[in-house]
Amino acid sequence: MLKINNITMRFGGVVAVNAFTAEVKKDEIVGLIGPNGAGKTTVFNMVTGVYKPTEGNIVFSPSEENSHSLSTLSPDEIAKIGICRTFQNIRLFKHLSVMDNVFIGNHLRLKSGLLSSVFRLPNYTKEEKEMYDKSKYLLEKLDLYEEKDEKAFSLPYGKQRRLEIARALATEPKLLLLDEPAAGMNPQETQELMEFIRKIKEEFNLTIFLIEHHMEVVMGVCDRIYVLDHGAHIADGSPNEIQNNPKVIEAYLGVD
Amino acid sequence: MEKKKLTKYIVSMILAIIAIVIANIVLDNYKVRILNLCFIYIILGLSLNLIYGFTGLFSLGHAGFMAIGAYTVAILTMSQETKQMTYYMKPMVPFLESLNTPFLVAVIAGGLMAALFGFLIGAPVLKLTDDYLAIATLGFSEIIRIIIINMQSITNGALGLKGIPQKTNGTIMKFLNDNFDIGIKPSINLLWAGVASVVTIAFIYLLINSSYGKAFKAIREDEIAARSMGINLFKHKVLSFTIGSFFAGIGGGLLAVSLGTIDPTLFKFSLTWNIILIVVLGGMGNIKGTIVSACLVTIAMEALRFLDEPLKLGFMVTEAMPGLRMVVFSIILMAAVIFKRDDGSLKSALEKVRGRYAKN
């Protein structure tokens, strides 16, 4: 579904990601791990179009027959073809209500023009109702419906994380990128998150690519794992293989 | 939107228009003029609030778009004789000299003209953000003003335009006086600016609560997140900026008609500043607040006029200090910013003042 071919990202003299290659197949949960500053978020930024890779290319094929080269698309176009993400430091629309946050996730599918929206012409009201129903369904599924009228920033941390995922799901992605979903969570919340990730994967028929520091989460939910260190790919394989890979242990713990 | 809510809005719009008609008959000429200005400032305040308060684009170019609207309306409504008299330094372009349209057409043309320029300026400038955008829009607004000064055969340059036909309610008043013998003098026709402001309020309200309005707010809240939610930042920013310019043009056009005379110095930066004052006082992204603060600022501008004259302070008389009014406004603005809360509305600012001093 997602093929990352040999991408390199240079910022001036700094090589953030060096010739990284990876593949995410349909219905998989793939993890991307590595010590701080390894270039994980840079990989995500390249997949979502925030950065253009200096070298290499990324191909996204949501189905057999169509595939897109992501390096020519802008972030909003990438969202439209079915890749959506969450952020390491939560980026909700803080002063908007929980409902509006999810509602905005639907905006990219709106077909009505500006004037028919302002004058509430039938084609718009029909679409708007669908968008509301969809948002309501998502909020109910993700257990946030009770808080629908609250401002996003007033939610507790764990719920903000969940709302961010709800908002991303509203764009109807085929591939969901989660950037450290368990950051700042206690063990119990982490446990719930793992359940949650598995649940949404089934419910919404998703393929998930995630960055995580909590080894528990990575080992618990991922089918395959890629390991980055200093921008370079050092290992990949199943959670078991990774756990026993000497290179990975070296990158994380160092050697004498 | 539910039917019930819709009827409620339509009824309140009709009531507002009836109130305007009654005010037009009952109030004297001076008060009608101030009320007329209130309506115009509501339009201008809302148009900037759409750009700045709802979409988060810090634009300082409002006066430029108002100038475009004002000049378009003036040129389209002045009669050929008045134009010949006004353009005595350099005759006007013959095509424009004979051009004369009905008032409504002229106002809408003014709005469209401003929107066109808003689009042309917005397209390159909206790639910038924050302070850079503010400086660029400020620059463009000055460029518009300088061009107006130098296009003498179209705009009459620095001499300005005089004798823009004002809209009075003479015929209605004559009818009332002839039939009911109430003996009131005709005044400015409030209905034009009144209806325009009611329409603007309704338009902005509906826009803000539509999916597009929510996308605008998303851009204000977090551009990076909005972009990764599939919102085309550039398209939406240009949309918001163009609509804001359209209403700025309408407001400018109505201002020209209500003043009867315009010249390039009117559209200096201080005019933009007045509108920013309204937006900040009323609250960023707050429609009701903008309406209240537009009225307050306009009325206070008149009511505080005595400050510019020699002041009698009981034991002494100060000299006249033109501009003291603006000092008061600056203090009000400072207070508003200091006491501002997250939603930044006037009401919460007052609550905060109360809270701050009630505790001790």
Coordinates of C-alpha atoms in Angstrom, one line a residue:
Chain A
M1 CA 0.0 0.0 0.0
L2 CA 2.8 2.4 0.9
K3 CA 6.2 2.1 -0.6
I4 CA 9.0 4.2 0.6
N5 CA 11.9 4.0 -1.8
N6 CA 15.4 5.1 -0.7
I7 CA 14.3 8.5 0.7
T8 CA 16.9 10.9 1.9
M9 CA 16.2 14.2 3.6
R10 CA 18.9 16.8 4.1
F11 CA 18.5 20.0 6.0
G12 CA 21.6 22.0 4.9
G13 CA 24.5 19.8 6.0
V14 CA 22.4 17.6 8.3
V15 CA 21.2 14.3 7.0
A16 CA 18.0 13.7 8.9
V17 CA 17.0 10.5 7.0
N18 CA 19.5 8.6 4.9
A19 CA 18.4 6.2 2.1
F20 CA 15.4 4.8 4.1
T21 CA 13.3 2.1 2.4
A22 CA 10.2 0.6 3.9
E23 CA 6.9 -0.9 2.8
V24 CA 3.5 -1.0 4.5
K25 CA 1.2 -3.6 3.2
K26 CA -2.6 -3.5 3.4
D27 CA -4.2 -4.4 6.8
E28 CA -0.8 -4.3 8.6
I29 CA 0.2 -2.4 11.7
V30 CA 3.8 -1.3 11.1
G31 CA 5.9 0.3 13.7
L32 CA 8.8 2.7 13.3
I33 CA 11.1 3.0 16.3
G34 CA 14.4 4.5 17.1
P35 CA 16.2 6.7 19.7
N36 CA 15.4 10.4 19.9
G37 CA 16.5 12.3 16.9
A38 CA 16.6 9.2 14.7
G39 CA 14.5 10.9 12.0
K40 CA 11.2 9.1 12.6
T41 CA 9.0 12.2 12.5
T42 CA 10.9 13.4 9.5
V43 CA 9.8 10.2 7.7
F44 CA 6.2 10.9 8.6
N45 CA 6.6 14.5 7.4
M46 CA 7.8 13.3 4.1
V47 CA 4.9 10.8 3.7
T48 CA 2.4 13.5 4.5
G49 CA 4.0 16.0 2.2
V50 CA 5.2 18.5 4.8
Y51 CA 8.7 17.9 3.5
K52 CA 9.7 16.9 0.0
P53 CA 12.4 14.2 0.1
T54 CA 15.8 15.4 -1.2
E55 CA 16.2 12.1 -2.9
G56 CA 14.0 9.0 -3.5
N57 CA 10.3 8.7 -3.8
I58 CA 7.2 7.5 -2.0
V59 CA 4.4 5.7 -3.7
F60 CA 0.9 5.3 -2.2
S61 CA -1.5 2.8 -3.8
P62 CA -4.8 2.7 -2.0
S63 CA -6.0 0.0 -4.4
E64 CA -4.6 -2.2 -7.1
E65 CA -5.4 0.0 -10.0
N66 CA -4.4 3.5 -8.8
S67 CA -1.2 4.7 -7.3
H68 CA 0.1 8.1 -6.5
S69 CA 3.6 9.4 -6.2
L70 CA 3.5 11.5 -3.0
S71 CA 6.5 13.7 -3.7
T72 CA 4.5 15.8 -6.2
L73 CA 1.4 16.3 -3.9
S74 CA 0.8 18.9 -1.2
P75 CA -0.3 17.9 2.3
D76 CA -4.0 18.6 1.7
E77 CA -4.0 16.5 -1.5
I78 CA -2.3 13.7 0.3
A79 CA -5.1 13.8 2.9
K80 CA -7.6 13.7 0.1
I81 CA -6.2 10.5 -1.4
G82 CA -6.4 8.7 2.0
I83 CA -3.4 9.3 4.2
C84 CA -4.1 11.0 7.5
R85 CA -2.0 11.5 10.6
T86 CA -1.9 12.6 14.2
F87 CA 0.9 14.6 15.8
Q88 CA 3.5 14.0 18.4
N89 CA 2.5 17.1 20.3
I90 CA -1.2 17.2 20.0
R91 CA -2.5 19.6 17.4
L92 CA -6.2 20.0 18.0
F93 CA -8.2 23.0 17.0
K94 CA -8.1 24.0 20.7
H95 CA -10.7 26.6 20.9
L96 CA -13.3 24.8 18.8
S97 CA -15.8 22.3 20.2
V98 CA -15.1 18.6 20.1
M99 CA -17.9 18.2 17.5
D100 CA -16.4 20.9 15.3
N101 CA -13.0 19.3 15.4
V102 CA -14.4 16.1 14.0
F103 CA -16.7 18.0 11.6
I104 CA -13.8 19.8 10.1
G105 CA -12.2 16.4 9.3
N106 CA -15.2 15.9 6.9
H107 CA -14.6 19.2 5.1
L108 CA -12.3 17.8 2.5
R109 CA -15.1 15.8 1.0
L110 CA -17.5 18.8 0.7
K111 CA -18.6 19.3 -2.9
S112 CA -20.9 22.3 -2.5
G113 CA -19.5 25.7 -3.4
L114 CA -19.1 28.6 -1.0
L115 CA -22.3 30.4 -2.0
S116 CA -24.5 27.3 -1.8
S117 CA -23.1 26.7 1.7
V118 CA -23.8 30.3 2.8
F119 CA -27.3 30.3 1.5
R120 CA -27.9 26.8 2.7
L121 CA -29.1 25.4 -0.6
P122 CA -30.4 21.9 -0.5
N123 CA -27.2 20.3 -1.9
Y124 CA -25.3 21.8 0.9
T125 CA -27.7 21.0 3.7
K126 CA -27.8 17.4 2.6
E127 CA -24.0 17.2 2.7
E128 CA -23.9 19.0 6.0
K129 CA -26.3 16.5 7.6
E130 CA -24.2 13.6 6.3
M131 CA -21.1 15.2 7.8
Y132 CA -22.9 15.7 11.2
D133 CA -24.1 12.1 11.2
K134 CA -20.7 10.9 10.4
S135 CA -19.1 13.0 13.1
K136 CA -21.7 11.8 15.6
Y137 CA -21.1 8.2 14.7
L138 CA -17.3 8.6 15.1
L139 CA -17.7 10.4 18.5
E140 CA -20.0 7.7 19.7
K141 CA -17.6 5.0 18.6
L142 CA -14.7 6.7 20.3
D143 CA -16.6 7.4 23.5
L144 CA -16.4 11.2 23.1
Y145 CA -20.0 12.0 22.4
E146 CA -20.8 13.2 25.9
E147 CA -18.1 15.9 25.5
K148 CA -19.2 17.0 22.1
D149 CA -19.9 20.6 23.0
E150 CA -16.8 21.1 25.1
K151 CA -13.8 23.0 23.9
A152 CA -11.1 20.6 22.7
F153 CA -8.4 22.1 25.1
S154 CA -10.6 21.4 28.2
L155 CA -10.5 17.6 27.6
P156 CA -8.1 15.4 29.7
Y157 CA -5.0 14.4 27.9
G158 CA -6.0 10.9 27.0
K159 CA -9.2 12.1 25.5
Q160 CA -7.4 14.7 23.5
R161 CA -5.3 12.0 21.9
R162 CA -8.4 10.0 21.1
L163 CA -10.1 13.1 19.7
E164 CA -7.1 13.7 17.4
I165 CA -7.5 10.1 16.1
A166 CA -11.3 10.7 15.7
R167 CA -10.6 13.8 13.7
A168 CA -8.1 11.9 11.5
L169 CA -10.7 9.1 11.0
A170 CA -13.3 11.7 9.8
T171 CA -11.2 12.2 6.7
E172 CA -11.8 8.5 5.9
P173 CA -8.2 7.5 5.6
K174 CA -7.0 4.2 4.2
L175 CA -3.6 4.6 5.9
L176 CA -3.4 6.1 9.3
L177 CA -0.2 7.5 10.6
L178 CA 0.1 7.8 14.4
D179 CA 3.0 9.8 15.8
E180 CA 3.7 8.6 19.3
P181 CA 0.1 7.9 20.3
A182 CA 1.1 6.7 23.8
A183 CA 3.4 9.7 24.6
G184 CA 2.7 10.9 28.2
M185 CA 0.3 8.1 29.0
N186 CA 0.4 6.0 32.2
P187 CA 0.6 2.1 32.0
Q188 CA -3.1 1.7 32.2
E189 CA -3.9 4.3 29.6
T190 CA -1.2 2.7 27.4
Q191 CA -3.0 -0.7 27.8
E192 CA -6.3 0.9 26.7
L193 CA -4.6 2.6 23.8
M194 CA -3.4 -0.8 22.5
E195 CA -6.9 -2.2 22.6
F196 CA -8.1 0.9 21.0
I197 CA -5.7 0.8 18.1
R198 CA -6.6 -2.8 17.4
K199 CA -10.3 -1.9 17.6
I200 CA -10.2 1.0 15.2
K201 CA -8.1 -1.0 12.7
E202 CA -10.8 -3.6 12.5
E203 CA -13.8 -1.2 12.6
F204 CA -12.5 1.2 10.0
N205 CA -10.6 -1.2 7.8
L206 CA -7.3 0.7 8.3
T207 CA -3.7 0.1 7.7
I208 CA -1.6 1.7 10.4
F209 CA 1.9 3.0 10.5
L210 CA 3.0 4.2 13.9
I211 CA 5.9 5.8 15.7
E212 CA 6.3 4.9 19.3
H213 CA 8.7 4.9 22.2
H214 CA 6.8 2.6 24.5
M215 CA 8.3 -0.7 23.6
E216 CA 5.2 -2.4 25.2
V217 CA 2.9 -0.8 22.6
V218 CA 5.2 -1.5 19.7
M219 CA 5.8 -5.1 20.6
G220 CA 2.1 -5.5 21.5
V221 CA 0.4 -4.3 18.4
C222 CA 2.8 -4.2 15.5
D223 CA 3.1 -6.9 12.9
R224 CA 6.4 -5.6 11.7
I225 CA 8.9 -3.0 12.9
Y226 CA 11.4 -0.8 11.2
V227 CA 14.3 0.7 13.3
L228 CA 16.0 3.9 12.5
D229 CA 19.1 5.3 14.1
H230 CA 20.8 8.5 13.0
G231 CA 18.6 8.6 10.0
A232 CA 19.7 5.2 8.8
H233 CA 17.7 2.1 8.6
I234 CA 19.4 -0.5 10.9
A235 CA 16.9 -3.3 11.2
D236 CA 13.4 -4.6 10.3
G237 CA 11.4 -7.6 11.1
S238 CA 8.8 -9.0 13.5
P239 CA 8.7 -7.7 17.1
N240 CA 10.6 -10.8 18.3
E241 CA 13.4 -10.5 15.8
I242 CA 13.8 -6.8 16.7
Q243 CA 14.0 -7.5 20.4
N244 CA 16.9 -9.8 20.0
N245 CA 18.7 -7.8 17.3
P246 CA 22.1 -6.7 18.6
K247 CA 22.2 -3.6 16.4
V248 CA 18.9 -2.4 17.9
I249 CA 20.1 -3.1 21.4
E250 CA 23.3 -1.2 20.6
A251 CA 21.4 1.8 19.2
Y252 CA 19.2 2.0 22.3
L253 CA 21.5 1.1 25.1
G254 CA 25.0 1.7 23.6
V255 CA 27.9 -0.7 23.9
D256 CA 31.1 -0.7 25.9
Chain B
M1 CA -30.5 24.5 10.1
E2 CA -33.9 23.8 11.6
K3 CA -36.9 25.6 10.2
K4 CA -37.8 27.1 13.6
K5 CA -34.4 28.7 13.9
L6 CA -34.6 30.0 10.3
T7 CA -38.0 31.7 10.9
K8 CA -36.6 33.2 14.1
Y9 CA -33.7 34.8 12.1
I10 CA -35.9 36.0 9.3
V11 CA -38.4 37.6 11.8
S12 CA -35.6 39.3 13.7
M13 CA -34.1 40.6 10.4
I14 CA -37.5 42.1 9.4
L15 CA -37.9 43.6 12.9
A16 CA -34.5 45.2 12.6
I17 CA -35.4 46.8 9.3
I18 CA -38.7 48.1 10.7
A19 CA -36.8 49.6 13.7
I20 CA -34.4 51.3 11.2
V21 CA -37.3 52.8 9.3
I22 CA -38.9 54.1 12.6
A23 CA -35.5 55.5 13.8
N24 CA -35.1 57.2 10.5
I25 CA -38.4 59.1 11.0
V26 CA -38.1 59.8 14.7
L27 CA -34.5 60.8 15.2
D28 CA -33.1 64.2 14.2
N29 CA -30.6 64.6 11.4
Y30 CA -27.5 64.5 13.6
K31 CA -28.5 61.3 15.3
V32 CA -29.4 59.7 12.0
R33 CA -26.0 60.5 10.7
I34 CA -24.3 58.8 13.6
L35 CA -26.6 55.8 13.3
N36 CA -25.7 55.6 9.6
L37 CA -22.0 55.6 10.5
C38 CA -22.7 52.9 13.1
F39 CA -24.1 50.7 10.3
I40 CA -21.2 51.3 8.1
Y41 CA -18.7 50.5 10.8
I42 CA -20.6 47.3 11.6
I43 CA -20.0 46.2 8.0
L44 CA -16.4 47.2 8.1
G45 CA -15.8 45.7 11.5
L46 CA -17.3 42.4 10.4
S47 CA -15.4 42.3 7.2
L48 CA -12.1 42.7 9.0
N49 CA -13.2 40.2 11.7
L50 CA -13.8 37.6 9.0
I51 CA -10.2 38.1 7.8
Y52 CA -8.5 38.6 11.1
G53 CA -10.7 37.2 13.8
F54 CA -12.1 34.1 12.0
T55 CA -9.3 33.1 9.6
G56 CA -6.4 34.5 11.6
L57 CA -4.9 36.6 8.7
F58 CA -3.4 39.7 10.3
S59 CA -4.2 42.1 7.5
L60 CA -3.6 45.9 7.8
G61 CA -4.8 46.7 4.3
H62 CA -8.4 47.4 5.0
A63 CA -8.4 51.1 4.2
G64 CA -7.1 50.3 0.7
F65 CA -10.1 48.1 -0.1
M66 CA -12.4 50.7 1.3
A67 CA -10.8 53.3 -0.9
I68 CA -11.4 51.2 -4.0
G69 CA -15.1 50.7 -3.0
A70 CA -15.5 54.4 -2.2
Y71 CA -14.0 55.7 -5.4
T72 CA -16.0 53.2 -7.5
V73 CA -19.2 54.2 -5.9
A74 CA -18.4 57.9 -6.2
I75 CA -17.4 57.7 -9.9
L76 CA -20.5 55.6 -10.8
T77 CA -23.0 57.8 -9.0
M78 CA -21.8 61.3 -9.7
S79 CA -23.6 63.1 -12.5
Q80 CA -21.8 64.2 -15.6
E81 CA -22.1 67.9 -14.7
T82 CA -20.7 67.4 -11.2
K83 CA -17.8 65.5 -12.6
Q84 CA -17.0 68.2 -15.1
M85 CA -17.0 70.7 -12.3
T86 CA -14.9 68.6 -10.0
Y87 CA -12.2 67.5 -12.5
Y88 CA -11.0 71.0 -13.2
M89 CA -7.3 70.4 -13.0
K90 CA -7.4 67.6 -15.6
P91 CA -10.5 66.4 -17.4
M92 CA -11.9 63.0 -16.6
V93 CA -11.6 60.1 -19.1
P94 CA -14.6 60.6 -21.4
F95 CA -15.9 57.1 -21.0
L96 CA -16.0 57.3 -17.2
E97 CA -17.3 60.9 -17.3
S98 CA -20.6 59.8 -19.0
L99 CA -20.9 56.6 -16.9
N100 CA -23.7 56.8 -14.4
T101 CA -25.4 53.9 -12.8
P102 CA -28.1 53.5 -10.1
F103 CA -27.0 53.6 -6.5
L104 CA -27.5 49.9 -5.8
V105 CA -25.5 48.8 -8.9
A106 CA -22.7 51.2 -7.9
V107 CA -22.4 49.9 -4.4
I108 CA -22.3 46.3 -5.6
A109 CA -19.8 47.3 -8.2
G110 CA -17.7 48.9 -5.5
G111 CA -17.8 45.7 -3.5
L112 CA -16.9 43.6 -6.5
M113 CA -14.1 45.9 -7.5
A114 CA -12.6 45.7 -4.0
A115 CA -13.0 41.9 -4.0
L116 CA -11.2 41.7 -7.4
F117 CA -8.3 43.7 -5.9
G118 CA -8.5 41.6 -2.7
F119 CA -8.1 38.5 -4.9
L120 CA -5.2 40.0 -6.9
I121 CA -3.3 41.2 -3.9
G122 CA -4.3 38.2 -1.7
A123 CA -3.0 35.6 -4.2
P124 CA 0.7 36.5 -3.8
V125 CA 0.6 38.0 -0.3
L126 CA -1.3 35.2 1.5
K127 CA 1.7 32.9 1.1
L128 CA 3.1 35.0 4.0
T129 CA 2.0 34.7 7.5
D130 CA 1.8 36.8 10.7
D131 CA 3.8 40.0 10.8
Y132 CA 5.0 39.6 7.3
L133 CA 1.5 39.4 6.0
A134 CA 0.6 42.5 8.1
I135 CA 3.5 44.5 6.6
A136 CA 2.7 43.4 3.0
T137 CA -1.0 44.2 3.2
L138 CA -0.1 47.6 4.8
G139 CA 2.2 48.2 1.9
F140 CA -0.4 47.3 -0.7
S141 CA -3.0 49.6 1.0
E142 CA -0.6 52.5 0.7
I143 CA 0.2 51.6 -2.9
I144 CA -3.5 51.8 -3.7
R145 CA -3.7 55.2 -2.1
I146 CA -0.7 56.5 -4.0
I147 CA -2.1 55.2 -7.2
I148 CA -5.4 57.0 -6.5
I149 CA -3.4 60.2 -5.9
N150 CA -1.6 59.8 -9.2
M151 CA -4.4 58.7 -11.5
Q152 CA -5.7 62.2 -11.8
S153 CA -7.9 61.7 -14.9
I154 CA -9.8 58.9 -13.2
T155 CA -9.8 59.8 -9.5
N156 CA -9.1 63.5 -9.6
G157 CA -5.9 62.8 -7.6
A158 CA -5.2 64.6 -4.3
L159 CA -8.1 67.0 -4.8
G160 CA -10.6 64.3 -4.0
L161 CA -14.2 64.0 -5.2
K162 CA -16.9 66.3 -4.0
G163 CA -20.6 66.3 -4.5
I164 CA -21.2 62.6 -4.3
P165 CA -25.0 62.4 -4.3
Q166 CA -26.3 61.5 -0.9
K167 CA -29.3 59.3 -0.3
T168 CA -31.9 61.2 1.6
N169 CA -35.4 60.2 2.5
G170 CA -36.8 63.4 1.1
T171 CA -39.7 61.8 -0.9
I172 CA -40.8 59.7 2.1
M173 CA -40.6 62.7 4.4
K174 CA -42.5 64.9 2.0
F175 CA -45.2 62.3 1.7
L176 CA -45.4 62.1 5.5
N177 CA -45.4 65.8 6.0
D178 CA -48.1 66.4 3.4
N179 CA -50.4 63.8 4.8
F180 CA -49.9 63.8 8.5
D181 CA -48.5 67.3 9.2
I182 CA -45.7 66.2 11.6
G183 CA -43.2 68.8 10.3
I184 CA -39.9 66.9 10.4
K185 CA -37.0 67.6 8.1
P186 CA -35.7 65.1 5.7
S187 CA -32.5 63.3 6.7
I188 CA -30.1 60.7 5.3
N189 CA -31.9 57.6 4.2
L190 CA -30.8 55.0 6.8
L191 CA -32.3 52.1 4.9
W192 CA -29.4 51.6 2.5
A193 CA -26.7 51.2 5.1
G194 CA -29.1 49.6 7.5
V195 CA -30.1 46.9 5.1
A196 CA -26.6 46.4 4.0
S197 CA -25.4 45.9 7.5
V198 CA -28.2 43.5 8.3
V199 CA -27.4 41.5 5.1
T200 CA -23.7 41.5 6.1
I201 CA -24.4 40.3 9.6
A202 CA -26.6 37.5 8.1
F203 CA -24.0 36.6 5.5
I204 CA -21.1 36.4 7.8
Y205 CA -23.1 34.5 10.4
L206 CA -24.2 31.9 7.9
L207 CA -20.7 31.7 6.4
I208 CA -19.0 31.2 9.8
N209 CA -21.4 28.4 10.8
S210 CA -21.0 26.6 7.5
S211 CA -18.4 24.0 6.7
Y212 CA -16.3 26.7 5.0
G213 CA -16.4 28.9 8.1
K214 CA -15.3 26.0 10.3
A215 CA -12.4 25.4 7.9
F216 CA -11.5 29.1 8.3
K217 CA -11.5 28.7 12.1
A218 CA -9.4 25.6 11.8
I219 CA -6.8 27.5 9.8
R220 CA -6.8 30.2 12.5
E221 CA -6.3 27.5 15.2
D222 CA -3.6 25.5 13.6
E223 CA -2.5 25.8 10.0
I224 CA -0.4 22.6 10.1
A225 CA -3.2 20.5 11.5
A226 CA -5.8 22.1 9.1
R227 CA -3.5 21.3 6.1
S228 CA -3.1 17.7 7.1
M229 CA -6.9 17.4 7.5
G230 CA -7.1 18.1 3.8
I231 CA -8.0 21.8 3.9
N232 CA -6.4 23.7 1.1
L233 CA -4.9 26.6 3.1
F234 CA -4.2 28.8 0.1
K235 CA -7.7 28.5 -1.4
H236 CA -9.5 29.1 1.9
K237 CA -7.3 32.0 2.8
V238 CA -7.9 33.7 -0.5
L239 CA -11.6 33.0 -0.2
S240 CA -11.8 34.6 3.2
F241 CA -9.6 37.5 2.1
T242 CA -11.7 38.2 -1.0
I243 CA -15.0 38.1 0.8
G244 CA -13.6 40.4 3.5
S245 CA -12.5 42.8 0.8
F246 CA -15.9 42.7 -0.8
F247 CA -17.6 43.9 2.3
A248 CA -14.8 46.4 2.9
G249 CA -15.6 47.8 -0.5
I250 CA -19.3 47.9 0.2
G251 CA -18.6 49.7 3.5
G252 CA -16.2 52.1 1.8
G253 CA -18.8 52.9 -0.8
L254 CA -21.5 53.6 1.7
L255 CA -19.0 55.7 3.7
A256 CA -18.3 57.8 0.6
V257 CA -22.0 58.3 0.0
S258 CA -22.7 59.2 3.6
L259 CA -19.8 61.7 3.7
G260 CA -20.5 63.2 0.3
T261 CA -16.8 64.0 -0.3
I262 CA -13.8 61.8 -0.3
D263 CA -10.1 62.3 -0.8
P264 CA -7.0 60.0 -0.6
T265 CA -6.0 61.3 2.9
L266 CA -9.2 59.8 4.3
F267 CA -7.9 56.3 3.5
K268 CA -4.7 56.5 5.4
F269 CA -3.6 53.8 7.9
S270 CA -5.5 55.5 10.7
L271 CA -8.8 54.4 9.1
T272 CA -7.6 50.8 9.3
W273 CA -6.6 51.4 12.9
N274 CA -10.2 52.4 13.7
I275 CA -11.5 49.2 12.4
I276 CA -8.9 47.1 14.2
L277 CA -10.0 48.9 17.3
I278 CA -13.5 47.8 16.7
V279 CA -12.5 44.2 16.0
V280 CA -10.2 43.9 19.1
L281 CA -12.7 45.6 21.4
G282 CA -15.5 43.4 20.2
G283 CA -13.5 40.3 20.3
M284 CA -11.7 38.3 17.6
G285 CA -14.2 36.0 15.9
N286 CA -17.1 37.4 17.8
I287 CA -20.0 38.7 15.6
K288 CA -22.2 40.1 18.4
G289 CA -19.2 41.8 20.1
T290 CA -18.2 43.5 16.8
I291 CA -21.7 44.9 16.3
V292 CA -21.7 46.3 19.8
S293 CA -18.2 47.7 19.7
A294 CA -18.8 49.2 16.2
C295 CA -21.7 51.2 17.6
L296 CA -19.8 52.1 20.8
V297 CA -16.7 53.3 19.0
T298 CA -18.7 55.3 16.5
I299 CA -20.9 56.9 19.2
A300 CA -17.9 57.5 21.5
M301 CA -16.0 59.2 18.6
E302 CA -18.8 61.8 18.5
A303 CA -19.5 61.9 22.2
L304 CA -15.9 62.5 23.1
R305 CA -15.5 65.4 20.6
F306 CA -15.5 67.8 23.5
L307 CA -12.0 66.5 24.5
D308 CA -10.6 68.1 21.3
E309 CA -11.9 71.5 22.3
P310 CA -10.7 73.7 25.2
L311 CA -11.6 72.0 28.4
K312 CA -13.0 73.7 31.4
L313 CA -11.7 71.9 34.5
G314 CA -13.4 74.0 37.1
F315 CA -10.5 76.2 38.1
M316 CA -8.7 76.3 34.8
V317 CA -9.3 76.2 31.1
T318 CA -6.9 74.1 29.0
E319 CA -6.0 74.9 25.4
A320 CA -7.7 73.0 22.6
M321 CA -5.8 69.7 22.0
P322 CA -6.9 68.2 18.8
G323 CA -6.5 64.4 18.9
L324 CA -7.0 64.0 22.7
R325 CA -10.0 61.8 21.7
M326 CA -7.6 59.3 20.1
V327 CA -5.6 59.2 23.3
V328 CA -8.7 58.1 25.1
F329 CA -9.2 55.4 22.5
S330 CA -5.7 54.2 22.7
I331 CA -6.1 53.8 26.5
I332 CA -9.3 51.9 25.9
L333 CA -7.6 49.6 23.5
M334 CA -4.7 49.0 25.9
A335 CA -7.1 48.2 28.7
A336 CA -9.0 45.8 26.4
V337 CA -5.8 44.0 25.4
I338 CA -4.6 43.7 29.0
F339 CA -7.9 42.5 30.4
K340 CA -8.7 40.3 27.4
R341 CA -9.6 36.7 28.0
D342 CA -9.3 33.8 25.6
D343 CA -12.5 34.7 23.8
G344 CA -11.5 38.3 24.0
S345 CA -15.0 39.7 24.2
L346 CA -16.0 43.0 25.9
K347 CA -18.2 41.2 28.4
S348 CA -15.5 38.9 29.6
A349 CA -13.0 41.8 29.8
L350 CA -15.5 43.6 32.1
E351 CA -15.9 40.5 34.2
K352 CA -12.2 40.2 34.5
V353 CA -11.9 43.8 35.6
R354 CA -14.5 43.1 38.2
G355 CA -12.8 39.9 39.3
R356 CA -9.5 41.5 39.6
Y357 CA -10.6 44.3 41.9
A358 CA -13.4 42.5 43.7
K359 CA -11.0 39.9 45.2
N360 CA -8.9 42.4 47.2

